[in-house]
mmCIF file of C-alpha atoms in Angstrom:
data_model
loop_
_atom_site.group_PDB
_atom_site.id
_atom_site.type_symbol
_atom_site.label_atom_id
_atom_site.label_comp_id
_atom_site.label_asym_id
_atom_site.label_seq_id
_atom_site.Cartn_x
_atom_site.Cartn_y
_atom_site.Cartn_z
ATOM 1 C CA UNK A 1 30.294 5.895 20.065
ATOM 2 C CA UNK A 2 33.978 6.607 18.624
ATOM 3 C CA UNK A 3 33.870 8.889 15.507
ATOM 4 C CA UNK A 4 36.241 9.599 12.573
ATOM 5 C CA UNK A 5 36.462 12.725 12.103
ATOM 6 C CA UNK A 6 33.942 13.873 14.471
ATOM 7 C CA UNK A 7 34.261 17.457 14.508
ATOM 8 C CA UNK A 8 34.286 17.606 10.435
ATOM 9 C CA UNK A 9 31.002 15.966 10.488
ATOM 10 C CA UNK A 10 29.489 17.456 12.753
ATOM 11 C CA UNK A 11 30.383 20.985 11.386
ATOM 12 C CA UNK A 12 29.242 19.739 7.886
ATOM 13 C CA UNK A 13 25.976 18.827 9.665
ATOM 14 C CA UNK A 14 25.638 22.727 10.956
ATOM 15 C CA UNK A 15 26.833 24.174 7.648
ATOM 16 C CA UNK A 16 24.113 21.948 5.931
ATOM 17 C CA UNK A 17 21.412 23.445 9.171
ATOM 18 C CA UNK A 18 22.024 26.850 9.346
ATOM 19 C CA UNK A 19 23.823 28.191 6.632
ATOM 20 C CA UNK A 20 22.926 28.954 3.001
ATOM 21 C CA UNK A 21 22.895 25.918 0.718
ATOM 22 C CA UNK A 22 21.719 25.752 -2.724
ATOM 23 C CA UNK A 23 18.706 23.550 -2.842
ATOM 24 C CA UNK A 24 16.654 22.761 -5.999
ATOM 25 C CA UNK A 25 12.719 23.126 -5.399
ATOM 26 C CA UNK A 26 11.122 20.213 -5.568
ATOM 27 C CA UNK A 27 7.458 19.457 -6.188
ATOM 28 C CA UNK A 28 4.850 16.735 -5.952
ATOM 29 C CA UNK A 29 5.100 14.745 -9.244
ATOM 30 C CA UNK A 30 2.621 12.186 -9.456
ATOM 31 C CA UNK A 31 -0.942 13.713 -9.711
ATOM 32 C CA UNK A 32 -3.292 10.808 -10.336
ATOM 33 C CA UNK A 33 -6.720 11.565 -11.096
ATOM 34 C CA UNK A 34 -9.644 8.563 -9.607
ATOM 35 C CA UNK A 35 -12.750 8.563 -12.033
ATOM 36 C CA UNK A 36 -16.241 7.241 -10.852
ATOM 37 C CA UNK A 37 -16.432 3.307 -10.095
ATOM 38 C CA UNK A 38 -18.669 1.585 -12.344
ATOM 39 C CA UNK A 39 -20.491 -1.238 -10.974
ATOM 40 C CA UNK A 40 -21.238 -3.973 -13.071
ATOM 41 C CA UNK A 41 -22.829 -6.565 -10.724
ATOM 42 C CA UNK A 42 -26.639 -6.637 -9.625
ATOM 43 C CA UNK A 43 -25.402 -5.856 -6.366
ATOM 44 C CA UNK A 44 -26.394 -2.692 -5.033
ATOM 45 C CA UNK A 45 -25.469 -1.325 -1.880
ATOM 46 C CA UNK A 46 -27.923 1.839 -0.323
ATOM 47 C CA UNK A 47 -26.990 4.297 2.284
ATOM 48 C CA UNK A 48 -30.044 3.130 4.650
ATOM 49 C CA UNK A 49 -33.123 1.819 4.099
ATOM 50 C CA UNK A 50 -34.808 5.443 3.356
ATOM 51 C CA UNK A 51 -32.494 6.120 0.552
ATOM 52 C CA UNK A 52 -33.008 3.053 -1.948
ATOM 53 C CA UNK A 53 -32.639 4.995 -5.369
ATOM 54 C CA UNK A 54 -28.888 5.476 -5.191
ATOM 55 C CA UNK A 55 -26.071 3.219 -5.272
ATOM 56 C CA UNK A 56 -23.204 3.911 -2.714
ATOM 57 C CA UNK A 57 -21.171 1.014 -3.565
ATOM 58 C CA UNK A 58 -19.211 3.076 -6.266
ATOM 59 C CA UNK A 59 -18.523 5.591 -4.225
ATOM 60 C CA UNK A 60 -17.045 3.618 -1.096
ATOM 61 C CA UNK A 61 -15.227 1.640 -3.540
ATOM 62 C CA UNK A 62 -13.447 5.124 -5.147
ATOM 63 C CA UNK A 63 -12.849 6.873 -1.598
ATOM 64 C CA UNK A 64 -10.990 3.306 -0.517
ATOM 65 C CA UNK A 65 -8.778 3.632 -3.747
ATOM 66 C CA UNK A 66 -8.460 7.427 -2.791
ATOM 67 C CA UNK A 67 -7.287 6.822 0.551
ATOM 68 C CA UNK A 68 -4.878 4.021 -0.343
ATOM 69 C CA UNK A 69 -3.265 5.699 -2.936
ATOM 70 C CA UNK A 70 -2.427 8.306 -0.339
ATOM 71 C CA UNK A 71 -0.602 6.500 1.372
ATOM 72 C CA UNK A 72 2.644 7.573 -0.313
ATOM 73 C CA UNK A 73 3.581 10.928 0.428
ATOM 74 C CA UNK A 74 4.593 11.414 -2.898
ATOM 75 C CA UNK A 75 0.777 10.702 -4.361
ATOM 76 C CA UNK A 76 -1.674 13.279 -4.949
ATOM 77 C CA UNK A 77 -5.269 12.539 -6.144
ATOM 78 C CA UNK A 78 -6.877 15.495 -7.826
ATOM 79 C CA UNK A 79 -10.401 16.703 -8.126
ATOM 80 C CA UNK A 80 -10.206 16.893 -11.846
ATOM 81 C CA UNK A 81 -8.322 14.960 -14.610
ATOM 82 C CA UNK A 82 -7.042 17.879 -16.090
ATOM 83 C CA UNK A 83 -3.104 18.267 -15.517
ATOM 84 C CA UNK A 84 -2.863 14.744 -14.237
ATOM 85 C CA UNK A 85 -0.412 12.616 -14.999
ATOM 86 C CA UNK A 86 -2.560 9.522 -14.355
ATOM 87 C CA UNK A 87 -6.072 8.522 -14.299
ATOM 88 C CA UNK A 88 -7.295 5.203 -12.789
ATOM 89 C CA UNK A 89 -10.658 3.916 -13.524
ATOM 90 C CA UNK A 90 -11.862 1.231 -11.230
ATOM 91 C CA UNK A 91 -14.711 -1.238 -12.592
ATOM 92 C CA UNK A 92 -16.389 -4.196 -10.256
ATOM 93 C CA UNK A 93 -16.793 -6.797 -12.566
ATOM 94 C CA UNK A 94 -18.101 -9.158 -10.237
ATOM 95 C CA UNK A 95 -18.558 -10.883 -6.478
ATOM 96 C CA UNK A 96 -19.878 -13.945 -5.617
ATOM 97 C CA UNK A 97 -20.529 -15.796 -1.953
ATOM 98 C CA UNK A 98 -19.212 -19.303 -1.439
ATOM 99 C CA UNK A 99 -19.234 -21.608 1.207
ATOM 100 C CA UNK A 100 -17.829 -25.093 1.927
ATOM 101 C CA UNK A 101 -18.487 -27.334 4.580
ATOM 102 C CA UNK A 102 -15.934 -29.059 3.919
ATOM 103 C CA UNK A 103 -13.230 -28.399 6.584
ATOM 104 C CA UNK A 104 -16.144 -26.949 8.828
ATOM 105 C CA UNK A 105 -18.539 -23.896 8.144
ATOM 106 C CA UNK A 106 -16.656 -21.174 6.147
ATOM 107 C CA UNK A 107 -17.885 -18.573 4.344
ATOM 108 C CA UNK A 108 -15.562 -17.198 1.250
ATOM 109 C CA UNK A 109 -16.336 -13.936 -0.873
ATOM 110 C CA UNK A 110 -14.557 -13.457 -4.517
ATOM 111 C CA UNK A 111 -14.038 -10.185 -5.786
ATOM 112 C CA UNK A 112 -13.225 -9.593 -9.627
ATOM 113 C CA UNK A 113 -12.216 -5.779 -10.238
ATOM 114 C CA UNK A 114 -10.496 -4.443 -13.619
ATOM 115 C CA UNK A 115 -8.648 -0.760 -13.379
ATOM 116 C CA UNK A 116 -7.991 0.899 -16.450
ATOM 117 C CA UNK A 117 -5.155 3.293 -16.472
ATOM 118 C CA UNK A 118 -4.257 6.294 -18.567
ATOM 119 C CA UNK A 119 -0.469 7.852 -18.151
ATOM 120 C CA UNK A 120 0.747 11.080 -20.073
ATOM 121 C CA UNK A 121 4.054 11.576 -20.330
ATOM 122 C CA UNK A 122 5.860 14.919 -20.693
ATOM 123 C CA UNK A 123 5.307 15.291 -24.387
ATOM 124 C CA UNK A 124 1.748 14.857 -24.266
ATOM 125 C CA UNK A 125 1.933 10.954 -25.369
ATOM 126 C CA UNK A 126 -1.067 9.013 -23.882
ATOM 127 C CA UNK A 127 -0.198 5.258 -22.827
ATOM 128 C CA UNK A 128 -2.866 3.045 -21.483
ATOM 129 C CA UNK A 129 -3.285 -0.488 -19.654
ATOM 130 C CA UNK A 130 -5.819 -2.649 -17.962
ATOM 131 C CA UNK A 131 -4.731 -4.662 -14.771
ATOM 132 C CA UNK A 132 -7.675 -7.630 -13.727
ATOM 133 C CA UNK A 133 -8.029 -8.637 -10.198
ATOM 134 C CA UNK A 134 -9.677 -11.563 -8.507
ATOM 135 C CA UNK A 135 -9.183 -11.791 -4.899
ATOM 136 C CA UNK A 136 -10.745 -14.076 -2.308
ATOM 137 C CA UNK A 137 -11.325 -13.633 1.713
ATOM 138 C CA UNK A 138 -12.597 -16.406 3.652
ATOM 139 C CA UNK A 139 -14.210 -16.353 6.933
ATOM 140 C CA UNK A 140 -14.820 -19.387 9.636
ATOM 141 C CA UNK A 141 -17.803 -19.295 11.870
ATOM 142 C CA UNK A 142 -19.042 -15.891 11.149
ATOM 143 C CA UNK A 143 -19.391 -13.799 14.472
ATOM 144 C CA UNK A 144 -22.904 -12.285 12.588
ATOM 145 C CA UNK A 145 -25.492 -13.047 9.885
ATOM 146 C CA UNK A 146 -24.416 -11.544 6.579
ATOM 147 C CA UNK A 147 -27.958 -9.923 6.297
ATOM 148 C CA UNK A 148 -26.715 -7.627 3.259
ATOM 149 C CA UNK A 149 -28.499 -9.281 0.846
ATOM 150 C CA UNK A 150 -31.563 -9.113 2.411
ATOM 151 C CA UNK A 151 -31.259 -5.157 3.561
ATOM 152 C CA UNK A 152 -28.345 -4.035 1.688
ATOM 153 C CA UNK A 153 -27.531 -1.219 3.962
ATOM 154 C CA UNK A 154 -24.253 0.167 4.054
ATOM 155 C CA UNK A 155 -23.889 0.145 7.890
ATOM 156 C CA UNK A 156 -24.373 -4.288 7.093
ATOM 157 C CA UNK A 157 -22.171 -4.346 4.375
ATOM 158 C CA UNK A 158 -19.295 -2.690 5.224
ATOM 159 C CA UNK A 159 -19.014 -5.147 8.040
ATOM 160 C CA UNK A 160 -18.904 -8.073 5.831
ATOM 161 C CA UNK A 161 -16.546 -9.880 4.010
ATOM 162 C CA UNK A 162 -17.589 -9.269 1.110
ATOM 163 C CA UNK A 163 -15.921 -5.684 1.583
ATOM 164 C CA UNK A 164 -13.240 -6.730 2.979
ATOM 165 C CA UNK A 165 -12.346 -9.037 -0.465
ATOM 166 C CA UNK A 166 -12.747 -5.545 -2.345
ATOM 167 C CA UNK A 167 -10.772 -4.108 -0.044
ATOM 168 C CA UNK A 168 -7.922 -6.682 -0.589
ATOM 169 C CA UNK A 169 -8.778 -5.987 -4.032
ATOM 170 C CA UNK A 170 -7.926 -2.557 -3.787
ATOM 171 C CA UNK A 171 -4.650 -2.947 -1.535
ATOM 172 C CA UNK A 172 -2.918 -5.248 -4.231
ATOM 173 C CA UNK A 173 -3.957 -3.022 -7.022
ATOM 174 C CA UNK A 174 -2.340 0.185 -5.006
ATOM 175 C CA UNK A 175 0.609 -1.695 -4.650
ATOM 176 C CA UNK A 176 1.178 -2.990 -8.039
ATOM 177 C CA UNK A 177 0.538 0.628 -9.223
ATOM 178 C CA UNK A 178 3.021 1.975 -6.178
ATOM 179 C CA UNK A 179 5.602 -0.377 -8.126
ATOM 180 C CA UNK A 180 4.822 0.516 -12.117
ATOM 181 C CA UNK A 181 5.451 3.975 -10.537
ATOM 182 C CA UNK A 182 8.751 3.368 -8.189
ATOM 183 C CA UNK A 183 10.916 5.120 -10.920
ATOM 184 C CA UNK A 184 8.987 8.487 -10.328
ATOM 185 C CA UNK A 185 9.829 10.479 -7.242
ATOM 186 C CA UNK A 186 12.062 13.439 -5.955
ATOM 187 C CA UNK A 187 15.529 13.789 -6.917
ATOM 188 C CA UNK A 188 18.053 14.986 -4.888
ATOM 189 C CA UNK A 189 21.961 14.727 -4.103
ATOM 190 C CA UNK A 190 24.154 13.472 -1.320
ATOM 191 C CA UNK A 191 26.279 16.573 -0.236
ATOM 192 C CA UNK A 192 27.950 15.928 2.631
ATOM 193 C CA UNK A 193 29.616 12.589 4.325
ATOM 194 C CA UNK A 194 29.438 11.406 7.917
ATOM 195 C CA UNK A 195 32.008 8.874 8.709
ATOM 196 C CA UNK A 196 31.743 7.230 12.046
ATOM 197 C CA UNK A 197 32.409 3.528 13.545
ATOM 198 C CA UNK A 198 29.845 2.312 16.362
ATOM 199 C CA UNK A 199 32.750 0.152 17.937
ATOM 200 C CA UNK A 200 36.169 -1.451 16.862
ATOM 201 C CA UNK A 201 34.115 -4.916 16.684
ATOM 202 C CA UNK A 202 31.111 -3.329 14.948
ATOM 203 C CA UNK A 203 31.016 -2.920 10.805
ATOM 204 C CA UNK A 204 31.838 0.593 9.698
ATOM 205 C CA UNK A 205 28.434 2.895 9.593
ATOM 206 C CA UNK A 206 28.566 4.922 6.526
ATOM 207 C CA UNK A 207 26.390 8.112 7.096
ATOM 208 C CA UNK A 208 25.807 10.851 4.375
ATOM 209 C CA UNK A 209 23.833 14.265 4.237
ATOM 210 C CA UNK A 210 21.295 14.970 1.497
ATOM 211 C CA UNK A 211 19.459 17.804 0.039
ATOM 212 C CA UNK A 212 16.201 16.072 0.354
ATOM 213 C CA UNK A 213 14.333 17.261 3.753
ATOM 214 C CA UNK A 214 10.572 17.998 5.134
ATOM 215 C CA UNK A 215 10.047 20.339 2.063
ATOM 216 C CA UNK A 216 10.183 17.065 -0.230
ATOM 217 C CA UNK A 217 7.381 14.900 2.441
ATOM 218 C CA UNK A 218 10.365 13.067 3.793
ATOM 219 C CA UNK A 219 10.177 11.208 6.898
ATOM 220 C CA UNK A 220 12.387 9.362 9.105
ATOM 221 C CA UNK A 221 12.538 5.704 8.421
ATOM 222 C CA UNK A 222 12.200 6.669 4.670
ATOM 223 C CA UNK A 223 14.314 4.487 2.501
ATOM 224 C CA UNK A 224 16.190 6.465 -0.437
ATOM 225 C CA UNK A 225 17.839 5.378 -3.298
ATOM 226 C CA UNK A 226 21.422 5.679 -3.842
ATOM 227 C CA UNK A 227 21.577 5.818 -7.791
ATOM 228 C CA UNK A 228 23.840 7.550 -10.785
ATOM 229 C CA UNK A 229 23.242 8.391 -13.748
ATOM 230 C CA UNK A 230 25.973 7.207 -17.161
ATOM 231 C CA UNK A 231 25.646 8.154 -20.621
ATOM 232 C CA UNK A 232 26.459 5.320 -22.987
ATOM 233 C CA UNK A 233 26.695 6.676 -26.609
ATOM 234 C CA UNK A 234 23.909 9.195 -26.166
ATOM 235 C CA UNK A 235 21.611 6.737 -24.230
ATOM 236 C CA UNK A 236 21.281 7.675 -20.430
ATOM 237 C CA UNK A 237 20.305 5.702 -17.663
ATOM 238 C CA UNK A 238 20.660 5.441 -13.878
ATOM 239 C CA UNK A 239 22.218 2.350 -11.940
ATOM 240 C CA UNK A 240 20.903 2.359 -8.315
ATOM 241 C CA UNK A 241 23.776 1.441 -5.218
ATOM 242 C CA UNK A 242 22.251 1.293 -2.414
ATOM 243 C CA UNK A 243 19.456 1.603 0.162
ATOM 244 C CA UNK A 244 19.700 5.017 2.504
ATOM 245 C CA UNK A 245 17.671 5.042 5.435
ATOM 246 C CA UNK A 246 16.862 8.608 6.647
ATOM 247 C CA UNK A 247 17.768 8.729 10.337
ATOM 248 C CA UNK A 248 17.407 12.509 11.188
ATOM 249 C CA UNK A 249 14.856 15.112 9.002
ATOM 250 C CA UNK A 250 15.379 18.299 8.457
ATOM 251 C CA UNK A 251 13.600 21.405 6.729
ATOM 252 C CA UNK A 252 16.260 21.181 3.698
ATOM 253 C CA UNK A 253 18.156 18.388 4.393
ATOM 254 C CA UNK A 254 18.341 15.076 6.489
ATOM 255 C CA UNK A 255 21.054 12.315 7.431
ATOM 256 C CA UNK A 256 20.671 8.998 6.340
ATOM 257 C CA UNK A 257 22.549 5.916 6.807
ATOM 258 C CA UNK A 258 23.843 3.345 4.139
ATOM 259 C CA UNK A 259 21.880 0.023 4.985
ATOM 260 C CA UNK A 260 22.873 -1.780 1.698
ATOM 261 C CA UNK A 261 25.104 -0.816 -1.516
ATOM 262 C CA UNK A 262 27.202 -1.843 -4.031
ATOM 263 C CA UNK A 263 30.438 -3.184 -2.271
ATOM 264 C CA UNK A 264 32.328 -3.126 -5.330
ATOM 265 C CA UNK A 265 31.122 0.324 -6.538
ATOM 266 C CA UNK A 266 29.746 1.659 -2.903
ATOM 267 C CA UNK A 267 27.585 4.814 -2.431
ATOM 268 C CA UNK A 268 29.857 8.284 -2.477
ATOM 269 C CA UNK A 269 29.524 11.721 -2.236
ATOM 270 C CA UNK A 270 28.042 13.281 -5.016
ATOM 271 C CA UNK A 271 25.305 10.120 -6.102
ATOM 272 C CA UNK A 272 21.923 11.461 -6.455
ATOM 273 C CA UNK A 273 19.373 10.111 -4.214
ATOM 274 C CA UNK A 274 15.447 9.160 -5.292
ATOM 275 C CA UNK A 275 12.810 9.335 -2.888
ATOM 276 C CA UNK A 276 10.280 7.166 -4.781
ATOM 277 C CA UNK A 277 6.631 5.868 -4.144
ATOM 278 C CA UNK A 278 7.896 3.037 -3.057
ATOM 279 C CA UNK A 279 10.367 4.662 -0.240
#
């Protein structure tokens, strides 16, 4: 691979590695805080058939939305509400069984979940929504007798489809949440350019270094966001210009590489860079 100015990147890369740099701390912002699932339907689900005075369901249904939300490095779900910036609320409104006969035997299970959400901003304000959910799975020629209803133990129903349509339920729910929150996330700064060409033939590979590294949960293969900020008559905001894939990871740092921006007004030394739920 020919470089430009090979040996001034690579000594920014070992300035950035092994020498003192100021780095902002960073921490965890989005603490989101699960309360108990309420069940609404007559369905109840029981841990075996010795245990038939408590309700599982609920709590499957909460440790499924726990581990999804996880997912992003960025999400933390706390054991109590206090200090959270979010709480989530998940209520099962409904399911129901279907079948049709009509294209050959299928089996189809409906789902109908509402999440209420609380956010608190900064100053203590308290803004809440409702999101409503009614996803269906279908299966054809079941490989086993959906005996559930008959002995609702857990071991039967979490091998139906009737879980899996709450657990479709769940996934869009995390990711319509992942996306009300993609403006939240760790800040950093682009402080150092790489600027190399894979070939004569090939386009130009624009490679920058950033303050962001495994201290801030970031991986490689992380997208970042290029953005910066403008102040228009006392009102800020932030213009994003471009997509940075992270290529190497470091303790305090990392390299990405510019896989989309702004031609007109193109990523530059100096942007600030958001590593955001939905990176």
């Amino acid at each position: 691979m020919a470089c430009r100015s090979f040996w001034r990147g690579l000594m920014a890369v070992f300035f950035v590695l092994f020498f003192a740099v100021e780095i902002k701390a960073n921490a965890l912002p989005i603490d989101i805080y699960v309360d108990d699932v309420k069940n609404e339907t007559d369905l109840k689900i029981y841990k075996d058939r010795f245990t038939l005075t408590y309700d599982v369901l609920p709590q499957k249904i909460k440790a499924e939305f726990i581990r999804m939300l996880e997912e992003s490095p960025l999400v933390y779900v706390t054991a109590t509400r206090e200090g959270a910036m979010l709480q989530a609320e998940v209520v099962l409104r409904d399911i129901k069984p279907k079948e049709s006969d009509l294209l050959g035997s299928t089996e189809r299970a409906v789902a109908f979940l509402r999440i209420n959400y609380q956010k608190r901003s900064d100053e203590g304000n308290v803004t809440s929504w409702r999101r409503e959910y009614k996803i269906s799975d279908v299966r054809w020629y079941p490989i086993y007798e959906e005996s559930f209803f008959k002995r609702p133990w857990w071991d039967n129903f979490e091998k139906s489809l009737y879980w899996q349509a709450i657990k479709k339920t769940l996934y869009r729910a995390k990711n319509e949440l992942y996306q009300d929150l993609a403006q939240y996330g760790i800040k950093g700064k682009i402080i150092g350019a790489i600027d190399c060409n894979a070939s004569n033939e090939q386009k130009t590979q624009k490679r920058f270094i950033t303050d962001l590294g495994l201290k801030d949960s970031l991986k490689r293969g992380a997208i970042l966001y290029a953005i910066r900020d403008h102040d228009l008559n006392g009102y800020s905001y932030h213009e994003i210009k471009g997509n940075l894939k992270v290529i190497s990871v470091y303790d305090d740092s990392s390299i990405v590489e510019v896989v989309h921006e702004d031609e007109k007004d193109p990523v530059k030394l100096g942007d600030d860079v958001l590593f955001s739920t939905l990176s």
